[in-house]
Each structure stands twice: as structure tokens, then as C-alpha cells.
Amino acid sequence: MYFQTEQIKLRPFEPEDLAALKAYLNHPKLGGRRYLPRGFPGDVPLSLSQVEGLITKWGEETREAHLGIEQTDKNELIGHAEFEWSWDPMAPWMSIVIARPYQRQGYGTQVAQLIIEYLFENTPAHSISGWMASWNQAGRSFSEKLGFKESGRTRREGFRQGAYYDGILVDILRSEYQAQGGISYAAGR
Amino acid sequence: MPLEGELVILREEKSQDMPLLTALRNDLKTQAWSKTLPPDYTENMYIKRFQDREFSYDPQDGRFIIISRVSGEFAGTISYTGLEPRWSTTIGMMLDVKFWGSGFALDAQEILLKFLFNELGLRVIRLYTHSGNPRAVGLAQKSGFIVSARQRQAIFKDGQVFDNIVMDLLREEYYSRHPQLVDSLPALF
């Protein structure tokens, strides 16, 4: 099964997720790395109706997948993941957001491996890209551990805490994924 | 008054431009991205696109026709999209092959940059091209853009796989190349 490990599963958002989604998105430490669609604020707290609009928007996109990350033990929503191929299915993008209390426990790695495996084993993707702010050191080491390489930056992506920051672009090639062991690379296989 | 340079002027689109825009769009040489293919765009599509443009005092993009100052001929089109007000935008251009090497592209690019930095107060301007289009990279470099990212194998065109190239130009870099212009926009820090 592509979207599940022993600890987590990726599944669509439902209206019942509203409160949990709002709660973790509005955690102040998640500001600037919520990975929301254009038009939604990157760091300003979101209202319940904005979060409702977000779920609707995520569900409307036809060349993007937006999935909730559920911890299977407690059936709790612990984050969201997306992959999108709106520009080119050969070069999709992915991103993962883990709620603050669940970070640094290996959930993000499991989610990333599921998505990378899905894209390389089931779509024409030959490179997968990701993006993070240059101040997001945790995100940068996370992507590096997964085998992504830095492909450069978009300079002056934004302004935060009194300083400009860049966007860091990373990518992983199908050949690199295969060299890492292909299917067996995903946890628990 | 249109935006004027030494060799070309940039003016708004007019209905008479639609046949020429269609021809430009259907010339494989002026198409940077294979995802926009096939070259079967019709004049009616362009007329509809032109007519559907709505009035706004808060536009998020700009589209201009490049006109030869000497002959008044249509030479191509230049635009900016995805405007983040007072922050950034992405530019793009298509020039009729018969004007390649004429200096028109650089002149048009410089006119647009001056408008974006001097009138719209942007902090950074970006453009996207690929490693199979060294002319576009060279043209951007002539205005001071640098290659800031190179996403590996992200573009397929003309039977080949190319790197996606991200280039950007910061506000201070632009003004230091144009000492005759004074940047009176306050620094952010």
C-alpha cells in the first residue's frame, strides 16, 4: 500500500479535520512553513472559515494531491503533505508539514519516503523538487537526509524578523532514488 | 505615453495584434516550453483572451507589445506575471525571429525592468528559462540577472532533457548598474 506505514497514513481531508487543522496551522512556530496555496497568509493566524476554504481549495485542484497525515494509533491529524504536477508530470514538487508536537519523531521521513516512492514507482517523474526558506534549517537537513540535493535558490524570497531570506530549491533524480535502493528504500519494506 | 526605449516602445495589446501574437505563439523557435505545444493556437483564442481581460486598478500582471521605433512594426511581446506587490514578479518575452540579434530584446527588457523597479517599487525580479536556451540566459545576464538555481532535468524540449534555470535581479543590483537613476525607496533594514 502506497500511502500507509505502520505508524501513519496519508488520506484526504474531511470536514471533521477543521478544528485540528486550524489548531496546528496557527501554532506560532509553524509560521512561514505552512505550505498553503497562494492567497492564504503564510504566517497570520487563520480563522475557521479560512481553514474551511483551504480544505475546499485543496480538494478542487486536479493536478495536485493534498493529503492529511494521520497517526494511526490515535487517529490524530498530525500534518499535511502535498505533491503536485501542474507544471510537468516529469518534474513534480512535494512538501510536508508536521504539527509542532509531532516534529522530530520520524513521521516526516516516513511521509517523504511514501511520496517519493509513489511518484517514482507510479508516475513519469524523473526529478522531484522541493522548496524551503533559507532560515528553515530543520527543513534543509531533513531534505538532505532524504537524498535531495540543493539546486540553488530564489534570492530574496521574503522578509522575516528584520532580514531578507532566500528560497532554497532542492531536487532528487529518479536515478539517485534507484541508486539508494528503489522500493526497499521506503521504510518497512 | 507608452514605455519608450532607444530601439523599441512597449505599448498595450490592441486587437490588430492578434494575428501576429498567434503566429508568434505557433513558431516553435519562439516557444520556450514544450508544455505550451502543440502549435495550433488560433486567432479566435487570442481574440477571446484579449476580450476577456478585465478592467482593474490592481492588476497582478502586465502584457506589452514590442514595437520597432523606426518602422512601427510588431516585434514581439513582453510581460510580467505573478506580481507580489512591492516585492517581486516574473518576466517573460517572445520576440519574432526576424528581430533576433537586433538589440530589441535587450532594449525591451531594460524598459520593463525600469518600469518594475522605478514605478512598481519591486525588490527582486525573476525569470525562468532552461539550459537549452543559452540566448535567453545571455540576454538576462546583459541586464544583470544571475543564475540563482538550476533544477536538474526538470525540462523536456526538442527531444532533450534540460535543467530549469532560475535567474533573478535584486533592486540594488539594478540601481548600481544605472547610476543615472536614483533609488529613493527606503531600505528595509
Short mmCIF file of N, CA and C in Angstrom, two decimals, chain A residues 31-33 42-43 131-136 153-168, chain B residues 87 124 126 170 189:
data_model
loop_
_atom_site.label_atom_id
_atom_site.label_comp_id
_atom_site.label_asym_id
_atom_site.label_seq_id
_atom_site.Cartn_x
_atom_site.Cartn_y
_atom_site.Cartn_z
N GLY A 31 4.73 29.32 11.58
CA GLY A 31 4.63 30.46 10.67
C GLY A 31 5.73 30.43 9.62
N GLY A 32 5.36 30.68 8.37
CA GLY A 32 6.34 30.72 7.28
C GLY A 32 6.66 29.37 6.70
N ARG A 33 6.14 28.31 7.28
CA ARG A 33 6.37 26.98 6.69
C ARG A 33 5.10 26.14 6.73
N GLY A 42 0.94 33.39 4.93
CA GLY A 42 1.99 32.45 5.33
C GLY A 42 2.18 32.36 6.82
N ASP A 43 1.84 33.43 7.56
CA ASP A 43 2.12 33.39 8.99
C ASP A 43 1.02 34.01 9.87
N TRP A 131 10.99 22.90 -1.90
CA TRP A 131 11.34 24.30 -1.65
C TRP A 131 11.26 24.56 -0.16
N MET A 132 12.19 25.34 0.37
CA MET A 132 12.06 25.79 1.77
C MET A 132 12.77 27.12 1.94
N ALA A 133 12.36 27.86 2.98
CA ALA A 133 13.00 29.14 3.26
C ALA A 133 14.41 28.88 3.79
N SER A 134 15.33 29.81 3.48
CA SER A 134 16.73 29.60 3.87
C SER A 134 16.89 29.56 5.40
N TRP A 135 15.96 30.17 6.16
CA TRP A 135 16.07 30.13 7.62
C TRP A 135 15.57 28.81 8.19
N ASN A 136 14.93 28.00 7.37
CA ASN A 136 14.34 26.75 7.85
C ASN A 136 15.39 25.64 7.86
N ARG A 153 18.89 28.73 -5.35
CA ARG A 153 17.98 29.50 -4.52
C ARG A 153 17.23 30.54 -5.34
N THR A 154 16.11 30.96 -4.83
CA THR A 154 15.46 32.13 -5.39
C THR A 154 15.79 33.24 -4.39
N ARG A 155 16.58 34.19 -4.84
CA ARG A 155 17.07 35.19 -3.90
C ARG A 155 15.94 36.11 -3.44
N ARG A 156 16.05 36.54 -2.23
CA ARG A 156 15.10 37.49 -1.64
C ARG A 156 13.66 36.99 -1.79
N GLU A 157 13.45 35.79 -1.38
CA GLU A 157 12.10 35.22 -1.47
C GLU A 157 11.13 35.96 -0.55
N GLY A 158 11.64 36.43 0.58
CA GLY A 158 10.76 37.12 1.52
C GLY A 158 11.55 37.90 2.55
N PHE A 159 10.81 38.39 3.54
CA PHE A 159 11.37 39.26 4.58
C PHE A 159 10.80 38.78 5.90
N ARG A 160 11.68 38.52 6.87
CA ARG A 160 11.20 37.92 8.12
C ARG A 160 12.14 38.31 9.25
N GLN A 161 11.58 38.67 10.36
CA GLN A 161 12.34 39.06 11.54
C GLN A 161 13.46 40.05 11.18
N GLY A 162 13.10 41.03 10.35
CA GLY A 162 14.03 42.10 10.03
C GLY A 162 15.12 41.76 9.03
N ALA A 163 14.97 40.67 8.30
CA ALA A 163 16.02 40.33 7.32
C ALA A 163 15.41 39.65 6.09
N TYR A 164 16.03 39.90 4.96
CA TYR A 164 15.63 39.18 3.75
C TYR A 164 16.02 37.72 3.91
N TYR A 165 15.24 36.84 3.29
CA TYR A 165 15.68 35.46 3.21
C TYR A 165 15.49 34.95 1.79
N ASP A 166 16.19 33.87 1.47
CA ASP A 166 16.11 33.26 0.14
C ASP A 166 15.22 32.02 0.19
N GLY A 167 14.78 31.58 -0.97
CA GLY A 167 14.15 30.26 -1.07
C GLY A 167 15.23 29.27 -1.49
N ILE A 168 15.25 28.12 -0.84
CA ILE A 168 16.23 27.09 -1.20
C ILE A 168 15.49 26.03 -2.03
N TRP B 87 7.07 43.76 -4.14
CA TRP B 87 8.06 42.76 -3.80
C TRP B 87 8.70 42.13 -5.05
N VAL B 124 12.81 42.53 -6.16
CA VAL B 124 13.52 41.48 -6.91
C VAL B 124 12.67 41.09 -8.13
N ARG B 126 12.37 38.09 -11.21
CA ARG B 126 12.84 36.75 -11.58
C ARG B 126 12.48 36.42 -13.02
N LEU B 170 18.33 41.69 -8.14
CA LEU B 170 17.88 42.45 -6.96
C LEU B 170 17.81 43.95 -7.27
N PHE B 189 16.01 47.47 6.21
CA PHE B 189 16.73 47.35 7.49
C PHE B 189 18.14 47.88 7.33
#
